[in-house]
Coordinates of C-alpha atoms in Angstrom, one line a residue:
M165 CA 0.0 0.0 0.0
T166 CA 1.2 3.5 -0.7
G167 CA 1.4 6.3 1.8
H168 CA -1.3 8.1 -0.2
F169 CA -3.6 5.2 0.3
W170 CA -3.2 5.2 4.0
S171 CA -3.6 9.0 4.4
L172 CA -6.8 8.8 2.3
S173 CA -8.0 5.9 4.5
T174 CA -7.6 8.0 7.7
L175 CA -9.4 10.9 6.1
C176 CA -12.3 8.8 4.9
L177 CA -12.7 6.9 8.2
T178 CA -13.1 10.4 9.8
L179 CA -15.2 12.0 7.2
A180 CA -16.7 9.0 5.4
S181 CA -19.8 10.8 4.1
S182 CA -17.7 13.4 2.3
C183 CA -15.3 11.0 0.6
V184 CA -15.8 9.9 -2.9
A185 CA -13.8 6.7 -3.4
L186 CA -14.6 6.5 -7.0
N187 CA -15.9 9.2 -9.2
T188 CA -15.3 7.4 -12.4
Q189 CA -16.8 6.3 -15.7
L190 CA -17.3 2.8 -17.1
V191 CA -17.9 2.9 -20.8
I192 CA -19.7 -0.3 -22.0
S193 CA -19.0 -1.1 -25.6
N194 CA -18.6 -3.9 -28.1
A195 CA -15.2 -5.1 -29.4
K196 CA -13.4 -8.1 -30.8
V197 CA -11.3 -9.8 -28.1
A198 CA -9.0 -12.8 -28.1
P199 CA -8.0 -13.7 -24.5
D200 CA -7.0 -17.2 -25.6
D201 CA -6.1 -16.2 -29.1
F202 CA -9.5 -17.1 -30.5
V203 CA -11.1 -13.9 -31.8
K204 CA -14.8 -13.3 -30.9
D205 CA -17.2 -10.5 -30.4
A206 CA -17.6 -9.4 -26.8
I207 CA -18.5 -6.7 -24.4
V208 CA -15.6 -4.6 -23.0
I209 CA -15.4 -2.0 -20.3
N210 CA -13.3 1.1 -21.0
G211 CA -12.0 -0.9 -23.9
D212 CA -10.6 -3.7 -21.8
Y213 CA -11.6 -7.2 -20.9
P214 CA -12.1 -8.1 -18.1
G215 CA -13.2 -4.8 -16.6
P216 CA -11.0 -2.6 -14.5
V217 CA -10.5 -3.2 -10.8
L218 CA -12.6 -0.9 -8.7
T219 CA -11.0 -0.2 -5.3
A220 CA -12.0 1.8 -2.3
V221 CA -11.4 2.0 1.4
K222 CA -14.1 1.0 4.0
G223 CA -16.6 3.8 4.4
E224 CA -15.9 5.5 1.1
R225 CA -18.5 6.5 -1.4
F226 CA -18.8 5.1 -4.9
Q227 CA -20.0 7.3 -7.8
I228 CA -19.7 5.3 -11.0
D229 CA -21.1 6.7 -14.2
V230 CA -22.0 3.8 -16.5
T231 CA -22.2 4.9 -20.1
N232 CA -23.7 2.5 -22.6
V233 CA -22.5 2.6 -26.2
L234 CA -23.4 -1.0 -27.1
V235 CA -24.3 -1.6 -30.7
N236 CA -24.4 -5.5 -31.0
G237 CA -27.9 -6.6 -30.6
S238 CA -26.9 -10.3 -30.3
M239 CA -25.6 -9.5 -26.9
N240 CA -28.3 -7.0 -26.1
R241 CA -27.9 -3.2 -26.4
S242 CA -29.3 -2.3 -23.1
T243 CA -27.5 -3.1 -19.8
S244 CA -27.4 -2.7 -16.0
I245 CA -24.6 -3.3 -13.5
H246 CA -24.9 -5.2 -10.3
W247 CA -22.4 -4.7 -7.5
H248 CA -22.1 -8.3 -6.3
G249 CA -22.0 -8.6 -2.5
I250 CA -22.7 -4.9 -1.8
K251 CA -25.7 -4.9 0.5
Q252 CA -26.9 -1.5 -0.7
H253 CA -28.3 -0.5 2.7
L254 CA -30.4 2.6 2.1
S255 CA -29.7 2.4 -1.6
N256 CA -31.8 -0.5 -3.0
E257 CA -32.3 1.5 -6.2
M258 CA -28.6 1.2 -6.9
D259 CA -28.5 -2.6 -6.8
G260 CA -28.4 -2.8 -10.6
T261 CA -30.8 -5.7 -11.0
A262 CA -32.7 -5.3 -14.2
M263 CA -36.5 -5.2 -13.7
V264 CA -36.2 -5.7 -10.0
T265 CA -34.6 -2.4 -8.9
Q266 CA -34.3 -0.6 -12.2
C267 CA -35.0 -0.6 -15.9
P268 CA -31.9 -1.3 -18.0
I269 CA -29.7 1.6 -19.3
V270 CA -30.5 2.1 -23.0
S271 CA -27.7 2.3 -25.5
G272 CA -26.7 5.9 -26.0
H273 CA -27.5 6.8 -22.4
S274 CA -25.7 6.8 -19.1
F275 CA -26.6 6.3 -15.4
M276 CA -24.7 7.2 -12.3
Y277 CA -24.6 4.5 -9.6
D278 CA -24.1 6.4 -6.3
F279 CA -23.8 4.4 -3.1
T280 CA -21.8 4.0 0.1
P281 CA -21.4 0.4 1.3
V282 CA -22.3 0.5 5.0
N283 CA -19.7 -1.2 7.2
Q284 CA -18.5 -3.5 4.4
S285 CA -15.0 -4.4 3.3
G286 CA -13.6 -7.4 1.4
T287 CA -13.7 -9.0 -2.0
F288 CA -16.6 -8.2 -4.4
W289 CA -17.2 -8.0 -8.1
Y290 CA -19.5 -6.3 -10.6
H291 CA -21.3 -7.6 -13.6
S292 CA -24.2 -7.1 -15.9
H293 CA -27.5 -8.2 -14.4
F294 CA -29.5 -8.1 -17.7
T295 CA -30.2 -11.4 -19.6
L296 CA -27.0 -13.4 -20.4
Q297 CA -24.9 -10.3 -20.9
Y298 CA -22.2 -10.8 -18.3
C299 CA -21.2 -14.1 -20.1
E300 CA -20.2 -11.9 -23.0
G301 CA -17.6 -10.0 -21.0
L302 CA -19.3 -7.4 -18.8
R303 CA -17.7 -8.2 -15.4
G304 CA -14.8 -7.1 -13.2
P305 CA -13.4 -7.2 -9.7
M306 CA -14.2 -4.8 -6.9
I307 CA -12.2 -4.5 -3.6
I308 CA -12.9 -2.6 -0.5
Y309 CA -9.8 -2.4 1.8
D310 CA -10.0 -2.2 5.5
P311 CA -7.1 -0.4 7.2
L312 CA -8.3 -2.0 10.5
D313 CA -8.5 -5.5 9.0
P314 CA -8.3 -8.0 11.9
H315 CA -6.1 -10.2 9.8
L316 CA -3.7 -7.4 8.9
D317 CA -0.7 -9.0 10.7
M318 CA -1.0 -12.2 8.7
Y319 CA 0.2 -10.8 5.3
D320 CA 2.7 -8.4 3.8
V321 CA 1.1 -7.7 0.4
D322 CA -2.5 -6.9 -0.5
D323 CA -3.0 -4.9 -3.7
T324 CA -4.4 -5.3 -7.2
S325 CA -1.5 -7.6 -8.1
T326 CA -2.9 -10.2 -5.7
I327 CA -6.4 -10.4 -7.2
L328 CA -7.1 -13.6 -9.1
T329 CA -10.3 -13.8 -11.2
I330 CA -11.5 -17.0 -12.7
L331 CA -14.1 -17.4 -15.4
D332 CA -15.4 -19.7 -18.1
W333 CA -15.0 -18.6 -21.7
Y334 CA -17.0 -19.6 -24.7
H335 CA -16.2 -19.2 -28.4
V336 CA -19.9 -18.8 -29.2
N337 CA -22.6 -16.3 -28.3
A338 CA -24.2 -16.9 -24.9
Y339 CA -27.6 -17.6 -26.5
D340 CA -26.0 -20.5 -28.4
V341 CA -24.8 -22.2 -25.2
T342 CA -26.8 -25.2 -24.2
G343 CA -26.9 -27.3 -21.0
S344 CA -24.4 -29.7 -22.5
T345 CA -22.0 -27.0 -23.8
N346 CA -18.7 -27.0 -22.0
P347 CA -16.6 -23.8 -21.9
D348 CA -13.8 -23.6 -24.5
A349 CA -11.4 -22.2 -22.0
T350 CA -10.8 -21.1 -18.4
L351 CA -9.5 -17.5 -18.1
I352 CA -7.5 -16.5 -15.1
N353 CA -7.0 -12.7 -14.9
G354 CA -8.2 -12.6 -18.5
R355 CA -5.9 -15.1 -20.0
G356 CA -6.1 -18.8 -20.9
R357 CA -5.5 -21.6 -23.4
Y358 CA -8.0 -23.9 -25.1
D359 CA -7.7 -27.4 -26.5
G360 CA -5.9 -27.3 -29.8
G361 CA -5.1 -23.6 -29.4
P362 CA -1.7 -21.9 -29.3
P363 CA 0.4 -21.7 -26.2
V364 CA -0.4 -18.0 -25.5
P365 CA 1.2 -16.4 -22.5
L366 CA -0.6 -17.2 -19.2
S367 CA -1.3 -14.9 -16.3
V368 CA 1.5 -14.8 -13.8
L369 CA 1.2 -14.2 -10.1
S370 CA 4.7 -12.8 -9.1
V371 CA 5.9 -13.4 -5.5
L372 CA 9.1 -12.7 -3.5
Q373 CA 10.4 -15.6 -1.5
G374 CA 9.7 -15.1 2.2
K375 CA 6.7 -12.7 1.7
R376 CA 3.1 -13.4 2.7
Y377 CA 0.4 -12.5 0.2
R378 CA -3.4 -11.9 0.6
I379 CA -4.8 -13.5 -2.5
R380 CA -8.3 -12.4 -3.4
L381 CA -9.9 -15.2 -5.4
I382 CA -13.1 -14.4 -7.4
N383 CA -15.2 -16.8 -9.5
M384 CA -16.7 -14.6 -12.2
A385 CA -17.9 -17.5 -14.2
C386 CA -21.4 -17.8 -15.8
K387 CA -21.6 -21.5 -15.1
A388 CA -18.5 -23.4 -14.0
S389 CA -17.2 -24.0 -10.5
F390 CA -13.5 -24.7 -9.9
V391 CA -11.2 -26.5 -7.5
F392 CA -8.3 -24.1 -7.0
S393 CA -4.8 -25.1 -6.0
I394 CA -1.2 -24.1 -6.4
D395 CA 1.4 -26.9 -6.7
G396 CA 3.5 -27.2 -3.6
H397 CA 1.6 -24.6 -1.6
T398 CA -1.0 -24.5 1.1
F399 CA -3.3 -21.6 2.1
T400 CA -5.0 -20.0 5.1
V401 CA -8.5 -18.8 4.3
I402 CA -9.5 -15.6 6.1
E403 CA -12.6 -14.3 4.1
A404 CA -15.6 -15.7 2.4
D405 CA -17.8 -13.4 0.3
G406 CA -16.8 -10.2 2.0
E407 CA -17.1 -11.7 5.5
N408 CA -14.1 -12.3 7.8
T409 CA -13.6 -15.9 8.9
W410 CA -11.4 -17.6 11.5
P411 CA -8.2 -18.6 9.8
L412 CA -8.5 -22.0 8.2
A413 CA -5.6 -24.0 6.7
V414 CA -6.4 -25.8 3.4
D415 CA -4.6 -26.9 0.3
S416 CA -7.4 -26.5 -2.2
I417 CA -10.6 -24.4 -2.5
Q418 CA -13.7 -25.3 -4.4
I419 CA -15.2 -22.0 -5.5
L420 CA -18.7 -21.7 -7.1
A421 CA -19.9 -19.0 -9.5
G422 CA -20.3 -15.8 -7.6
Q423 CA -18.2 -16.8 -4.6
R424 CA -15.1 -15.1 -3.4
Y425 CA -12.3 -16.1 -0.9
S426 CA -9.3 -14.4 0.6
F427 CA -6.4 -16.6 1.6
I428 CA -2.9 -16.1 2.8
L429 CA -0.2 -17.5 0.5
N430 CA 3.2 -17.9 2.1
A431 CA 5.9 -17.8 -0.5
N432 CA 8.1 -20.2 1.4
Q433 CA 9.0 -22.7 -1.4
T434 CA 12.1 -23.0 -3.6
V435 CA 12.5 -20.2 -6.2
D436 CA 10.8 -21.6 -9.3
N437 CA 7.6 -21.6 -11.3
Y438 CA 4.5 -23.4 -10.0
W439 CA 1.3 -24.3 -11.7
I440 CA -1.8 -22.5 -10.5
R441 CA -4.6 -24.9 -11.2
T442 CA -8.3 -24.3 -11.6
N443 CA -10.0 -27.7 -12.1
P444 CA -13.5 -27.1 -13.5
N445 CA -16.6 -29.2 -12.9
Y446 CA -16.6 -30.7 -16.4
N447 CA -14.5 -33.1 -18.4
T448 CA -11.2 -31.4 -19.3
T449 CA -7.5 -31.6 -18.6
F450 CA -4.5 -29.4 -17.7
T451 CA -2.7 -30.5 -20.9
G452 CA -0.8 -27.7 -22.6
G453 CA -1.5 -25.3 -19.7
Q454 CA -5.3 -25.3 -20.0
N455 CA -7.2 -24.2 -16.9
S456 CA -4.0 -22.8 -15.5
A457 CA -1.9 -19.8 -14.6
I458 CA 1.6 -19.5 -13.1
L459 CA 3.0 -18.7 -9.7
R460 CA 6.4 -17.2 -10.4
Y461 CA 9.0 -16.5 -7.7
E462 CA 11.3 -13.6 -8.3
G463 CA 14.5 -14.9 -9.9
A464 CA 12.8 -17.9 -11.6
L465 CA 13.1 -18.4 -15.3
Q466 CA 10.3 -17.0 -17.4
R467 CA 8.8 -20.3 -18.6
D468 CA 5.9 -22.7 -18.0
P469 CA 6.4 -24.7 -14.8
I470 CA 7.5 -28.3 -14.9
H471 CA 4.8 -30.9 -14.1
R472 CA 4.4 -31.8 -10.4
D473 CA 2.2 -34.5 -8.9
W474 CA 0.4 -32.3 -6.4
I475 CA -2.5 -34.1 -4.7
S476 CA -4.8 -32.2 -2.4
S477 CA -5.3 -33.8 1.0
N478 CA -6.9 -31.0 2.9
P479 CA -9.6 -29.4 0.8
L480 CA -11.8 -26.5 2.0
S481 CA -15.1 -27.7 3.5
E482 CA -17.7 -25.0 4.1
P483 CA -18.8 -26.3 7.5
N484 CA -15.3 -25.8 8.8
L485 CA -15.5 -22.0 8.1
H486 CA -16.7 -19.9 10.9
A487 CA -17.6 -16.2 11.0
L488 CA -15.0 -14.1 12.9
E489 CA -17.4 -11.3 14.1
N490 CA -20.8 -11.8 15.7
P491 CA -20.7 -15.5 14.7
A492 CA -24.1 -16.8 15.9
A493 CA -26.8 -17.3 13.4
P494 CA -29.8 -14.9 13.9
G495 CA -32.8 -16.3 15.8
L496 CA -33.0 -19.0 18.4
P497 CA -30.7 -22.0 18.0
G498 CA -32.6 -25.0 16.9
V499 CA -35.5 -26.0 14.7
G500 CA -38.3 -23.4 14.8
G501 CA -35.9 -20.7 15.9
A502 CA -36.7 -18.3 13.1
D503 CA -39.7 -15.9 12.8
V504 CA -40.4 -16.9 9.2
S505 CA -39.4 -20.3 7.6
L506 CA -39.6 -20.9 3.9
N507 CA -38.8 -24.1 2.0
L508 CA -37.9 -23.2 -1.6
V509 CA -38.2 -26.3 -3.8
S510 CA -36.8 -25.9 -7.2
V511 CA -37.6 -28.3 -10.1
W512 CA -37.2 -28.5 -13.8
D513 CA -40.4 -28.5 -15.9
D514 CA -39.9 -30.4 -19.1
N515 CA -43.3 -29.1 -20.4
I516 CA -42.2 -25.5 -20.5
G517 CA -38.4 -26.0 -20.5
R518 CA -37.9 -23.8 -17.4
F519 CA -37.0 -24.0 -13.8
L520 CA -39.7 -23.6 -11.2
I521 CA -39.4 -22.5 -7.6
D522 CA -42.5 -23.3 -5.5
G523 CA -44.4 -23.9 -8.7
Y524 CA -43.5 -20.6 -10.5
S525 CA -40.8 -19.7 -13.0
F526 CA -39.4 -16.3 -12.6
T527 CA -39.9 -14.1 -15.6
P528 CA -38.8 -10.4 -15.4
P529 CA -41.8 -8.1 -15.0
T530 CA -42.5 -5.3 -17.4
I531 CA -42.3 -2.8 -14.5
P532 CA -39.4 -3.1 -11.9
V533 CA -40.5 -4.5 -8.6
L534 CA -39.1 -1.5 -6.8
L535 CA -41.2 0.8 -9.0
Q536 CA -44.3 -1.3 -8.4
I537 CA -43.8 -0.8 -4.7
L538 CA -43.0 2.9 -4.8
T539 CA -46.0 3.8 -7.0
G540 CA -48.3 2.1 -4.5
Q541 CA -50.7 0.9 -7.2
L542 CA -50.5 -2.8 -6.2
D543 CA -51.2 -4.5 -3.0
A544 CA -48.2 -6.4 -1.7
S545 CA -49.8 -9.7 -2.7
Q546 CA -50.2 -8.5 -6.3
L547 CA -46.5 -7.6 -6.9
Q548 CA -45.3 -9.1 -10.2
P549 CA -44.1 -11.5 -11.4
N550 CA -46.9 -13.5 -10.0
G551 CA -45.8 -16.3 -7.6
S552 CA -42.2 -15.2 -7.6
V553 CA -42.4 -12.3 -5.0
F554 CA -42.3 -13.2 -1.3
T555 CA -43.1 -10.3 1.0
L556 CA -41.2 -10.4 4.3
P557 CA -41.9 -8.4 7.5
P558 CA -39.2 -6.1 8.8
N559 CA -36.7 -6.9 11.5
K560 CA -37.4 -10.6 11.6
T561 CA -35.2 -13.7 11.3
I562 CA -35.8 -15.6 8.0
E563 CA -34.8 -19.2 7.5
L564 CA -34.6 -20.6 4.0
S565 CA -34.2 -24.3 3.2
I566 CA -33.1 -25.0 -0.3
P567 CA -33.2 -28.7 -1.1
G568 CA -30.8 -30.0 -3.8
G569 CA -31.4 -32.5 -6.5
Q570 CA -32.1 -30.3 -9.6
P571 CA -30.7 -31.1 -13.0
E572 CA -27.1 -30.1 -13.8
G573 CA -25.8 -30.8 -10.3
Y574 CA -25.5 -28.3 -7.4
H575 CA -26.5 -24.7 -7.9
P576 CA -24.8 -21.6 -6.4
F577 CA -27.6 -19.5 -4.8
H578 CA -26.9 -15.8 -4.3
L579 CA -28.9 -13.4 -2.2
H580 CA -28.9 -9.7 -2.9
G581 CA -29.0 -7.1 -0.1
H582 CA -27.7 -9.5 2.6
A583 CA -25.1 -11.8 3.9
F584 CA -26.6 -15.0 5.5
S585 CA -25.5 -17.6 8.0
V586 CA -25.2 -21.1 6.5
V587 CA -26.6 -23.2 9.3
R588 CA -26.5 -26.3 7.2
S589 CA -24.1 -26.6 4.3
A590 CA -24.2 -28.8 1.2
G591 CA -22.8 -32.3 1.9
S592 CA -23.6 -32.0 5.6
D593 CA -26.5 -33.1 7.8
T594 CA -25.3 -31.0 10.8
Y595 CA -27.0 -27.7 11.8
N596 CA -24.7 -25.1 13.3
Y597 CA -26.4 -22.1 14.9
H598 CA -23.4 -21.2 17.1
N599 CA -20.8 -20.1 14.6
P600 CA -21.6 -20.9 11.0
V601 CA -19.9 -19.2 8.1
R602 CA -21.6 -16.0 6.9
R603 CA -21.6 -15.2 3.2
D604 CA -23.9 -14.3 0.2
T605 CA -23.5 -17.3 -2.2
T606 CA -23.7 -21.0 -1.3
S607 CA -24.4 -24.3 -3.0
N608 CA -27.7 -26.0 -2.5
G609 CA -26.0 -29.4 -2.9
V610 CA -27.4 -32.5 -4.5
A611 CA -30.3 -34.9 -3.9
G612 CA -30.6 -35.5 -0.1
D613 CA -29.1 -32.1 0.8
N614 CA -31.3 -29.6 2.6
V615 CA -29.1 -26.5 2.7
T616 CA -30.4 -24.0 5.3
I617 CA -29.6 -20.3 5.7
R618 CA -30.7 -17.5 8.0
F619 CA -30.7 -13.7 7.7
R620 CA -32.4 -10.7 9.2
T621 CA -34.8 -8.5 7.3
D622 CA -33.0 -5.3 8.2
N623 CA -32.6 -3.9 4.7
S624 CA -35.9 -2.7 3.2
G625 CA -36.6 -3.2 -0.5
P626 CA -36.9 -5.9 -3.1
W627 CA -33.9 -8.3 -3.3
L628 CA -33.3 -11.1 -5.8
F629 CA -32.4 -14.6 -4.7
H630 CA -31.3 -16.7 -7.6
C631 CA -29.0 -19.4 -9.0
H632 CA -25.8 -17.7 -10.2
I633 CA -25.5 -20.0 -13.2
D634 CA -26.6 -17.3 -15.6
W635 CA -28.5 -19.6 -17.9
H636 CA -30.5 -21.0 -14.9
L637 CA -31.5 -17.5 -13.8
D638 CA -32.5 -16.8 -17.4
L639 CA -34.6 -20.0 -17.2
G640 CA -36.5 -18.8 -14.1
M641 CA -34.4 -20.1 -11.1
A642 CA -35.1 -17.0 -9.0
V643 CA -37.5 -15.3 -6.5
V644 CA -37.7 -11.8 -5.1
F645 CA -37.9 -11.1 -1.4
A646 CA -39.7 -7.8 -0.9
E647 CA -38.9 -6.6 2.6
D648 CA -41.1 -4.2 4.6
V649 CA -43.6 -3.6 1.8
D650 CA -46.9 -3.5 3.8
D651 CA -45.6 -0.9 6.3
S652 CA -43.9 1.3 3.7
S653 CA -44.9 5.0 3.6
L654 CA -44.7 6.5 0.2
R655 CA -44.9 10.2 -0.8
I656 CA -45.7 10.8 -4.4
T657 CA -45.6 14.4 -5.6
S658 CA -47.3 15.9 -8.6
K659 CA -44.0 15.7 -10.4
G660 CA -43.9 11.9 -10.0
L661 CA -41.4 9.9 -7.9
S662 CA -39.4 12.9 -6.7
D663 CA -39.5 12.4 -3.0
I664 CA -40.1 8.9 -1.7
Q665 CA -39.8 7.5 1.8
Y666 CA -39.6 3.8 2.5
P667 CA -38.9 2.7 6.0
D668 CA -35.1 2.2 6.4
L669 CA -34.8 3.0 2.7
I670 CA -34.5 6.5 1.3
V671 CA -34.9 6.6 -2.4
V672 CA -34.2 9.9 -4.2
A673 CA -35.8 8.9 -7.4
V674 CA -35.1 11.8 -9.6
G675 CA -33.3 12.5 -12.8
A676 CA -31.6 9.6 -14.4
W677 CA -33.2 6.9 -12.3
K678 CA -36.7 8.2 -13.1
Q679 CA -35.9 8.3 -16.8
L680 CA -34.5 4.8 -17.1
C681 CA -37.9 3.2 -17.6
P682 CA -39.3 5.7 -20.1
N683 CA -36.1 5.4 -22.2
Y684 CA -36.3 1.6 -22.0
D685 CA -40.1 1.5 -22.8
D686 CA -39.4 3.6 -25.9
L687 CA -37.3 0.9 -27.5
S688 CA -38.9 -0.4 -30.6
S689 CA -37.2 -3.8 -30.3
T690 CA -38.3 -6.6 -28.0
I691 CA -37.5 -6.3 -24.3
W692 CA -35.5 -9.4 -23.6
N693 CA -33.7 -10.1 -26.9
E694 CA -32.7 -7.1 -28.8
S695 CA -31.1 -9.0 -31.7

C-alpha cells in the first residue's frame, strides 16, 4: 500500500460521508477480443476485458457513471450493472438488478450508480444483471480495503496484483450455449488456453520468497465451479464473500460461480515456477496449460512450470469455516428458531423448458418490482411477477431451506442485499447455529441435501435470490424477497417519484433513475432479446 492510500484511509474513516472513493466512468461497448487467441465479439469496459479493478477504502462512497454505447444486438444493447456482494443498505435502487430495482440503461444513455457500502469491506465484483450479458464479458473485480483488518498482521502484500479472477469462456454467443455445452477455456485474470489452441502467455502471479500475500480469489464464471490449488503450496482462508472468517488451513478451494475467498499464500518454497490450477466441474485436462496460470518466484526463469504430482489432502469444507465477528446465526438456536421459515423447492419442468421455484418460473416483470412498490398501485400480494415475489416483514429472522437434486448438479444460490448464515451446508446433515460461516453465495447441494440459511430483514426493498449459473437465472431459477412492503410509507408528488420515503430506505428517485424506464419503454425492439 502507498502512503497516499493510508492517508486517504484515515481521512475517509473520519469524514466518510464526504469522501468519494470512485468518481469514475465505465464505458460499456462492443469489441473483438482474443484472450485465448480465438477472436470473438464481446463486451468490454473502458476498452478492456475483463473490466478494470474498482477499489475503495471501507466507508468510502462510490460514484460510477456507466455509459452505454453497445451496438451489437446479439448481446443486447441495453444493460445494467450489479455490484455483487454490496448490500446497498439505504440504496436499494442502486443494486443494478434489471426489472427488480431498475429498468436497463438504453444504448446511447448513461446512469450514475451512487452508493456508500455500510460497514463493508472485502472482496466483491461487478457484472451485468441483464439477460445473459455478463457471459459476453461485462464483469470485473471490486475490492474494499479495511485499514483495520483484523487479519492485517498475517500478510505483507495486498494490492491489485494479488487479485485472481477465474471465469469460463465460450467461443460462441451466450444464446447458443446449451446445458451440454462446456466452456472452451478457463481464463485466469483474462488469459487462458484452449484445447488445440496456441500456447499463448498465461497470467503470472509474481511473488518474492519469504513474503506473505493476501490472495483475493473471485469466481466470475457464468456456469463453472472450480477447485483451485497451487502446486506445492498451502493456504490459510480468512474471508468468504466479504465476511471475515477464523483462519483455516487448506490446500485446495472449491469456488462456485459468484463466490469469493481471501487466503494467505506464504511464498516459502524454492524459487521456481509453479502451476496455479483451476480444475472445473466438467471433463477437461491441464494439458498444454489449460485451466492454469503461473505462480512465479522472483528470480525464476520465465517459462511454464514443470509438471508436479500435487494431490490435495486438505480441501476446504464449508462447515469448517466460521464467522469471525458476531458468529451466531440470527434467531434462536434449533428448529423453529426463526420468525419466518420458507422451503424453496426448485424443479425442472420439461413441459415449458424452465425451472420452477415453489411452482413458479421467474420471468422479469415489465415494471421493476421497486417501482411497483413505490407507486403504490398494487397490494403487496399483487406484486409481479406472480408467484415469484415473497413479501417479508421487517426486523425478523428468516430461515430458508433450499433442497438439492435439480438437473445439472449443485446450484450456487446468491442473495442480494444481505449476507446470510449457512446453518446447514451442502454435503452435511449437521446444523450449526453457534458459529456458521456468513456469506452471500452458497451451494444448494445435490439430492438429499437440505441447505439452510438464515438472515435478518434489516434492509428494506426488493432483493433477488437466484441461482448464479446465468442460464439458470434466465430460465426462471429465482425469486424476489420484498422486505417491509406492507408498512412502507410513500410520498408521491405531482411531479412523480421525486420524494419517496420507504422505512429504512431513502430513495431519491429523480433525474436519471426516473428516466430509465421511459427510455427503455421507448425501445422499438423486444424487451429481452434485442437482436
